[in-house]
Amino acid sequence: MVPRIVNPLDEMLFKEVLKEQQRIRVYIEKARYGKLKTIIEGIDEKEFDLEDIAKKLKAKLACGGTVKKGRIELQGDHRERVKKLLGDLGFSEDLIEIE
């Protein structure tokens, strides 16, 4: 059996296509003491590094946050800004649903 040689350019294009097909849901949950947190779910954690995406979002939004149970949690209400920032990261804004 001949090992398949993966072209790095093909892999990058595959990741870009995957990004554009992700159906992402962004919504608000109430945390303790009435504080709000923005929840981002639907990003495939097997294909994308959620920790890295969360780190970039936290830096741009100047807020805290974490990755739990395959979803990103950000402190505060950042729904509208998250949509644009995820679009800047290559995800399709048309498939980002804000509630």
mmCIF file of N, CA and C in Angstrom:
data_model
loop_
_atom_site.group_PDB
_atom_site.id
_atom_site.type_symbol
_atom_site.label_atom_id
_atom_site.label_comp_id
_atom_site.label_asym_id
_atom_site.label_seq_id
_atom_site.Cartn_x
_atom_site.Cartn_y
_atom_site.Cartn_z
ATOM 1 N N MET A 1 0.840 -1.179 0.000
ATOM 2 C CA MET A 1 0.000 0.000 0.000
ATOM 3 C C MET A 1 0.891 1.249 0.000
ATOM 4 N N VAL A 2 0.605 2.159 -0.898
ATOM 5 C CA VAL A 2 1.385 3.387 -1.037
ATOM 6 C C VAL A 2 0.796 4.457 -0.122
ATOM 7 N N PRO A 3 1.639 5.086 0.733
ATOM 8 C CA PRO A 3 1.102 6.156 1.595
ATOM 9 C C PRO A 3 0.681 7.358 0.762
ATOM 10 N N ARG A 4 -0.429 7.949 1.146
ATOM 11 C CA ARG A 4 -0.957 9.106 0.434
ATOM 12 C C ARG A 4 -0.205 10.359 0.875
ATOM 13 N N ILE A 5 0.303 11.090 -0.070
ATOM 14 C CA ILE A 5 1.013 12.330 0.245
ATOM 15 C C ILE A 5 -0.010 13.458 0.244
ATOM 16 N N VAL A 6 -0.087 14.153 1.352
ATOM 17 C CA VAL A 6 -1.054 15.237 1.477
ATOM 18 C C VAL A 6 -0.370 16.544 1.120
ATOM 19 N N ASN A 7 -0.938 17.230 0.175
ATOM 20 C CA ASN A 7 -0.439 18.531 -0.230
ATOM 21 C C ASN A 7 -0.909 19.565 0.795
ATOM 22 N N PRO A 8 0.004 20.322 1.406
ATOM 23 C CA PRO A 8 -0.415 21.318 2.407
ATOM 24 C C PRO A 8 -1.414 22.337 1.866
ATOM 25 N N LEU A 9 -1.301 22.677 0.586
ATOM 26 C CA LEU A 9 -2.232 23.629 -0.015
ATOM 27 C C LEU A 9 -3.635 23.033 -0.070
ATOM 28 N N ASP A 10 -3.729 21.738 -0.438
ATOM 29 C CA ASP A 10 -5.028 21.059 -0.455
ATOM 30 C C ASP A 10 -5.644 21.039 0.935
ATOM 31 N N GLU A 11 -4.823 20.791 1.930
ATOM 32 C CA GLU A 11 -5.329 20.746 3.305
ATOM 33 C C GLU A 11 -5.847 22.119 3.740
ATOM 34 N N MET A 12 -5.137 23.183 3.353
ATOM 35 C CA MET A 12 -5.587 24.536 3.696
ATOM 36 C C MET A 12 -6.912 24.852 3.012
ATOM 37 N N LEU A 13 -7.048 24.476 1.753
ATOM 38 C CA LEU A 13 -8.287 24.722 1.024
ATOM 39 C C LEU A 13 -9.437 23.939 1.642
ATOM 40 N N PHE A 14 -9.159 22.702 2.064
ATOM 41 C CA PHE A 14 -10.172 21.874 2.719
ATOM 42 C C PHE A 14 -10.656 22.542 4.003
ATOM 43 N N LYS A 15 -9.716 23.082 4.799
ATOM 44 C CA LYS A 15 -10.078 23.772 6.049
ATOM 45 C C LYS A 15 -10.924 25.007 5.755
ATOM 46 N N GLU A 16 -10.578 25.748 4.704
ATOM 47 C CA GLU A 16 -11.346 26.944 4.351
ATOM 48 C C GLU A 16 -12.772 26.576 3.958
ATOM 49 N N VAL A 17 -12.923 25.508 3.175
ATOM 50 C CA VAL A 17 -14.262 25.065 2.776
ATOM 51 C C VAL A 17 -15.043 24.622 4.009
ATOM 52 N N LEU A 18 -14.373 23.905 4.917
ATOM 53 C CA LEU A 18 -15.037 23.472 6.159
ATOM 54 C C LEU A 18 -15.501 24.674 6.974
ATOM 55 N N LYS A 19 -14.659 25.694 7.055
ATOM 56 C CA LYS A 19 -15.028 26.895 7.810
ATOM 57 C C LYS A 19 -16.298 27.516 7.252
ATOM 58 N N GLU A 20 -16.385 27.559 5.930
ATOM 59 C CA GLU A 20 -17.531 28.195 5.290
ATOM 60 C C GLU A 20 -18.806 27.378 5.427
ATOM 61 N N GLN A 21 -18.685 26.089 5.821
ATOM 62 C CA GLN A 21 -19.860 25.233 5.939
ATOM 63 C C GLN A 21 -20.318 25.056 7.384
ATOM 64 N N GLN A 22 -19.599 25.617 8.339
ATOM 65 C CA GLN A 22 -19.955 25.457 9.745
ATOM 66 C C GLN A 22 -21.216 26.255 10.062
ATOM 67 N N ARG A 23 -22.212 25.599 10.629
ATOM 68 C CA ARG A 23 -23.434 26.275 11.073
ATOM 69 C C ARG A 23 -23.224 26.595 12.552
ATOM 70 N N ILE A 24 -23.055 27.870 12.858
ATOM 71 C CA ILE A 24 -22.683 28.303 14.205
ATOM 72 C C ILE A 24 -23.858 29.013 14.860
ATOM 73 N N ARG A 25 -24.073 28.718 16.119
ATOM 74 C CA ARG A 25 -25.156 29.341 16.899
ATOM 75 C C ARG A 25 -24.523 30.178 18.010
ATOM 76 N N VAL A 26 -24.926 31.445 18.095
ATOM 77 C CA VAL A 26 -24.417 32.366 19.114
ATOM 78 C C VAL A 26 -25.610 32.845 19.934
ATOM 79 N N TYR A 27 -25.543 32.660 21.239
ATOM 80 C CA TYR A 27 -26.654 33.069 22.097
ATOM 81 C C TYR A 27 -26.143 33.449 23.482
ATOM 82 N N ILE A 28 -27.060 33.950 24.302
ATOM 83 C CA ILE A 28 -26.739 34.439 25.650
ATOM 84 C C ILE A 28 -27.293 33.473 26.692
ATOM 85 N N GLU A 29 -26.521 33.286 27.742
ATOM 86 C CA GLU A 29 -26.989 32.543 28.919
ATOM 87 C C GLU A 29 -26.718 33.413 30.135
ATOM 88 N N LYS A 30 -27.581 33.270 31.131
ATOM 89 C CA LYS A 30 -27.326 33.973 32.389
ATOM 90 C C LYS A 30 -26.435 33.107 33.259
ATOM 91 N N ALA A 31 -25.384 33.709 33.741
ATOM 92 C CA ALA A 31 -24.478 33.023 34.650
ATOM 93 C C ALA A 31 -24.876 33.399 36.079
ATOM 94 N N ARG A 32 -24.055 33.049 37.015
ATOM 95 C CA ARG A 32 -24.326 33.384 38.406
ATOM 96 C C ARG A 32 -24.430 34.887 38.623
ATOM 97 N N TYR A 33 -25.210 35.255 39.590
ATOM 98 C CA TYR A 33 -25.350 36.660 40.011
ATOM 99 C C TYR A 33 -25.873 37.563 38.892
ATOM 100 N N GLY A 34 -26.616 36.995 37.938
ATOM 101 C CA GLY A 34 -27.229 37.786 36.884
ATOM 102 C C GLY A 34 -26.297 38.231 35.776
ATOM 103 N N LYS A 35 -25.066 37.748 35.788
ATOM 104 C CA LYS A 35 -24.124 38.133 34.736
ATOM 105 C C LYS A 35 -24.436 37.354 33.462
ATOM 106 N N LEU A 36 -24.105 37.955 32.327
ATOM 107 C CA LEU A 36 -24.375 37.317 31.036
ATOM 108 C C LEU A 36 -23.108 36.694 30.478
ATOM 109 N N LYS A 37 -23.301 35.613 29.712
ATOM 110 C CA LYS A 37 -22.179 35.043 28.975
ATOM 111 C C LYS A 37 -22.649 34.701 27.571
ATOM 112 N N THR A 38 -21.777 34.930 26.604
ATOM 113 C CA THR A 38 -22.058 34.636 25.212
ATOM 114 C C THR A 38 -21.577 33.220 24.926
ATOM 115 N N ILE A 39 -22.467 32.389 24.366
ATOM 116 C CA ILE A 39 -22.138 31.004 24.054
ATOM 117 C C ILE A 39 -22.038 30.859 22.532
ATOM 118 N N ILE A 40 -20.957 30.221 22.078
ATOM 119 C CA ILE A 40 -20.751 29.962 20.657
ATOM 120 C C ILE A 40 -20.640 28.455 20.495
ATOM 121 N N GLU A 41 -21.580 27.865 19.768
ATOM 122 C CA GLU A 41 -21.505 26.422 19.558
ATOM 123 C C GLU A 41 -21.757 26.088 18.094
ATOM 124 N N GLY A 42 -21.283 24.926 17.696
ATOM 125 C CA GLY A 42 -21.463 24.474 16.324
ATOM 126 C C GLY A 42 -20.165 24.413 15.536
ATOM 127 N N ILE A 43 -19.081 24.880 16.129
ATOM 128 C CA ILE A 43 -17.778 24.785 15.463
ATOM 129 C C ILE A 43 -17.236 23.392 15.740
ATOM 130 N N ASP A 44 -16.851 22.675 14.696
ATOM 131 C CA ASP A 44 -16.378 21.296 14.823
ATOM 132 C C ASP A 44 -15.041 21.268 15.562
ATOM 133 N N GLU A 45 -15.070 20.735 16.782
ATOM 134 C CA GLU A 45 -13.856 20.743 17.601
ATOM 135 C C GLU A 45 -12.807 19.752 17.113
ATOM 136 N N LYS A 46 -13.193 18.827 16.239
ATOM 137 C CA LYS A 46 -12.221 17.876 15.686
ATOM 138 C C LYS A 46 -11.391 18.527 14.579
ATOM 139 N N GLU A 47 -11.990 19.482 13.883
ATOM 140 C CA GLU A 47 -11.319 20.128 12.758
ATOM 141 C C GLU A 47 -10.652 21.455 13.133
ATOM 142 N N PHE A 48 -11.172 22.123 14.159
ATOM 143 C CA PHE A 48 -10.660 23.448 14.520
ATOM 144 C C PHE A 48 -10.251 23.470 15.987
ATOM 145 N N ASP A 49 -9.238 24.261 16.287
ATOM 146 C CA ASP A 49 -8.751 24.401 17.658
ATOM 147 C C ASP A 49 -9.608 25.451 18.372
ATOM 148 N N LEU A 50 -10.578 24.982 19.157
ATOM 149 C CA LEU A 50 -11.478 25.903 19.856
ATOM 150 C C LEU A 50 -10.716 26.796 20.835
ATOM 151 N N GLU A 51 -9.678 26.249 21.454
ATOM 152 C CA GLU A 51 -8.875 27.054 22.390
ATOM 153 C C GLU A 51 -8.257 28.244 21.664
ATOM 154 N N ASP A 52 -7.750 28.014 20.471
ATOM 155 C CA ASP A 52 -7.118 29.085 19.702
ATOM 156 C C ASP A 52 -8.150 30.127 19.264
ATOM 157 N N ILE A 53 -9.313 29.666 18.802
ATOM 158 C CA ILE A 53 -10.379 30.590 18.391
ATOM 159 C C ILE A 53 -10.838 31.408 19.591
ATOM 160 N N ALA A 54 -11.011 30.745 20.748
ATOM 161 C CA ALA A 54 -11.435 31.446 21.966
ATOM 162 C C ALA A 54 -10.396 32.483 22.367
ATOM 163 N N LYS A 55 -9.134 32.131 22.264
ATOM 164 C CA LYS A 55 -8.055 33.054 22.632
ATOM 165 C C LYS A 55 -8.102 34.316 21.761
ATOM 166 N N LYS A 56 -8.321 34.119 20.442
ATOM 167 C CA LYS A 56 -8.391 35.269 19.531
ATOM 168 C C LYS A 56 -9.611 36.136 19.840
ATOM 169 N N LEU A 57 -10.754 35.505 20.097
ATOM 170 C CA LEU A 57 -11.968 36.257 20.410
ATOM 171 C C LEU A 57 -11.817 37.032 21.715
ATOM 172 N N LYS A 58 -11.248 36.384 22.735
ATOM 173 C CA LYS A 58 -11.069 37.055 24.031
ATOM 174 C C LYS A 58 -10.145 38.265 23.896
ATOM 175 N N ALA A 59 -9.111 38.145 23.079
ATOM 176 C CA ALA A 59 -8.187 39.264 22.883
ATOM 177 C C ALA A 59 -8.878 40.427 22.167
ATOM 178 N N LYS A 60 -9.651 40.115 21.120
ATOM 179 C CA LYS A 60 -10.338 41.168 20.359
ATOM 180 C C LYS A 60 -11.448 41.837 21.167
ATOM 181 N N LEU A 61 -12.138 41.039 22.018
ATOM 182 C CA LEU A 61 -13.277 41.560 22.775
ATOM 183 C C LEU A 61 -12.889 42.069 24.164
ATOM 184 N N ALA A 62 -11.641 41.863 24.543
ATOM 185 C CA ALA A 62 -11.149 42.277 25.865
ATOM 186 C C ALA A 62 -12.045 41.732 26.975
ATOM 187 N N CYS A 63 -12.262 40.413 26.924
ATOM 188 C CA CYS A 63 -13.095 39.777 27.940
ATOM 189 C C CYS A 63 -12.483 38.434 28.325
ATOM 190 N N GLY A 64 -13.013 37.829 29.356
ATOM 191 C CA GLY A 64 -12.586 36.504 29.756
ATOM 192 C C GLY A 64 -13.454 35.469 29.082
ATOM 193 N N GLY A 65 -13.054 34.222 29.212
ATOM 194 C CA GLY A 65 -13.855 33.160 28.635
ATOM 195 C C GLY A 65 -13.153 31.827 28.739
ATOM 196 N N THR A 66 -13.823 30.782 28.242
ATOM 197 C CA THR A 66 -13.282 29.437 28.320
ATOM 198 C C THR A 66 -13.894 28.570 27.231
ATOM 199 N N VAL A 67 -13.378 27.347 27.115
ATOM 200 C CA VAL A 67 -13.957 26.345 26.221
ATOM 201 C C VAL A 67 -14.422 25.193 27.091
ATOM 202 N N LYS A 68 -15.722 24.883 27.015
ATOM 203 C CA LYS A 68 -16.302 23.797 27.793
ATOM 204 C C LYS A 68 -17.266 23.012 26.920
ATOM 205 N N LYS A 69 -17.220 21.705 27.017
ATOM 206 C CA LYS A 69 -18.191 20.822 26.342
ATOM 207 C C LYS A 69 -18.334 21.134 24.857
ATOM 208 N N GLY A 70 -17.233 21.444 24.200
ATOM 209 C CA GLY A 70 -17.277 21.680 22.760
ATOM 210 C C GLY A 70 -17.864 23.017 22.358
ATOM 211 N N ARG A 71 -17.945 23.951 23.285
ATOM 212 C CA ARG A 71 -18.466 25.277 22.956
ATOM 213 C C ARG A 71 -17.593 26.342 23.619
ATOM 214 N N ILE A 72 -17.636 27.542 23.057
ATOM 215 C CA ILE A 72 -16.855 28.662 23.593
ATOM 216 C C ILE A 72 -17.791 29.517 24.428
ATOM 217 N N GLU A 73 -17.347 29.871 25.633
ATOM 218 C CA GLU A 73 -18.113 30.742 26.524
ATOM 219 C C GLU A 73 -17.306 32.010 26.759
ATOM 220 N N LEU A 74 -17.912 33.159 26.484
ATOM 221 C CA LEU A 74 -17.266 34.461 26.687
ATOM 222 C C LEU A 74 -18.048 35.248 27.724
ATOM 223 N N GLN A 75 -17.363 35.950 28.580
ATOM 224 C CA GLN A 75 -18.025 36.761 29.596
ATOM 225 C C GLN A 75 -18.603 38.010 28.958
ATOM 226 N N GLY A 76 -19.892 38.263 29.209
ATOM 227 C CA GLY A 76 -20.557 39.452 28.677
ATOM 228 C C GLY A 76 -21.375 39.144 27.428
ATOM 229 N N ASP A 77 -22.091 40.160 26.954
ATOM 230 C CA ASP A 77 -22.929 40.030 25.761
ATOM 231 C C ASP A 77 -22.156 40.566 24.557
ATOM 232 N N HIS A 78 -21.671 39.666 23.709
ATOM 233 C CA HIS A 78 -20.853 40.047 22.550
ATOM 234 C C HIS A 78 -21.415 39.469 21.254
ATOM 235 N N ARG A 79 -22.705 39.206 21.207
ATOM 236 C CA ARG A 79 -23.299 38.496 20.059
ATOM 237 C C ARG A 79 -22.975 39.136 18.715
ATOM 238 N N GLU A 80 -23.240 40.427 18.562
ATOM 239 C CA GLU A 80 -23.050 41.074 17.253
ATOM 240 C C GLU A 80 -21.574 41.140 16.860
ATOM 241 N N ARG A 81 -20.723 41.459 17.811
ATOM 242 C CA ARG A 81 -19.290 41.563 17.494
ATOM 243 C C ARG A 81 -18.692 40.199 17.180
ATOM 244 N N VAL A 82 -19.189 39.143 17.861
ATOM 245 C CA VAL A 82 -18.679 37.794 17.619
ATOM 246 C C VAL A 82 -18.955 37.376 16.181
ATOM 247 N N LYS A 83 -20.117 37.716 15.662
ATOM 248 C CA LYS A 83 -20.468 37.354 14.288
ATOM 249 C C LYS A 83 -19.455 37.930 13.307
ATOM 250 N N LYS A 84 -19.124 39.209 13.475
ATOM 251 C CA LYS A 84 -18.162 39.846 12.582
ATOM 252 C C LYS A 84 -16.774 39.251 12.761
ATOM 253 N N LEU A 85 -16.366 39.024 14.008
ATOM 254 C CA LEU A 85 -15.028 38.475 14.257
ATOM 255 C C LEU A 85 -14.885 37.060 13.701
ATOM 256 N N LEU A 86 -15.918 36.238 13.836
ATOM 257 C CA LEU A 86 -15.864 34.895 13.255
ATOM 258 C C LEU A 86 -15.805 34.979 11.726
ATOM 259 N N GLY A 87 -16.497 35.956 11.166
ATOM 260 C CA GLY A 87 -16.414 36.190 9.722
ATOM 261 C C GLY A 87 -14.997 36.556 9.314
ATOM 262 N N ASP A 88 -14.333 37.384 10.123
ATOM 263 C CA ASP A 88 -12.944 37.759 9.853
ATOM 264 C C ASP A 88 -12.011 36.556 9.933
ATOM 265 N N LEU A 89 -12.374 35.560 10.757
ATOM 266 C CA LEU A 89 -11.559 34.348 10.896
ATOM 267 C C LEU A 89 -11.825 33.347 9.769
ATOM 268 N N GLY A 90 -12.786 33.649 8.893
ATOM 269 C CA GLY A 90 -13.022 32.794 7.735
ATOM 270 C C GLY A 90 -14.323 32.015 7.766
ATOM 271 N N PHE A 91 -15.086 32.123 8.840
ATOM 272 C CA PHE A 91 -16.372 31.439 8.909
ATOM 273 C C PHE A 91 -17.410 32.264 8.155
ATOM 274 N N SER A 92 -18.379 31.597 7.546
ATOM 275 C CA SER A 92 -19.417 32.289 6.764
ATOM 276 C C SER A 92 -20.400 32.988 7.697
ATOM 277 N N GLU A 93 -20.514 34.311 7.569
ATOM 278 C CA GLU A 93 -21.434 35.068 8.420
ATOM 279 C C GLU A 93 -22.892 34.697 8.136
ATOM 280 N N ASP A 94 -23.169 34.194 6.932
ATOM 281 C CA ASP A 94 -24.534 33.788 6.585
ATOM 282 C C ASP A 94 -24.999 32.590 7.404
ATOM 283 N N LEU A 95 -24.050 31.753 7.834
ATOM 284 C CA LEU A 95 -24.397 30.546 8.591
ATOM 285 C C LEU A 95 -24.257 30.745 10.099
ATOM 286 N N ILE A 96 -24.005 31.976 10.528
ATOM 287 C CA ILE A 96 -23.914 32.263 11.964
ATOM 288 C C ILE A 96 -25.269 32.782 12.412
ATOM 289 N N GLU A 97 -25.918 32.018 13.259
ATOM 290 C CA GLU A 97 -27.262 32.347 13.746
ATOM 291 C C GLU A 97 -27.145 32.989 15.127
ATOM 292 N N ILE A 98 -27.695 34.190 15.256
ATOM 293 C CA ILE A 98 -27.674 34.890 16.532
ATOM 294 C C ILE A 98 -29.063 34.873 17.134
ATOM 295 N N GLU A 99 -29.146 34.497 18.403
ATOM 296 C CA GLU A 99 -30.437 34.442 19.102
ATOM 297 C C GLU A 99 -30.488 35.486 20.185
#
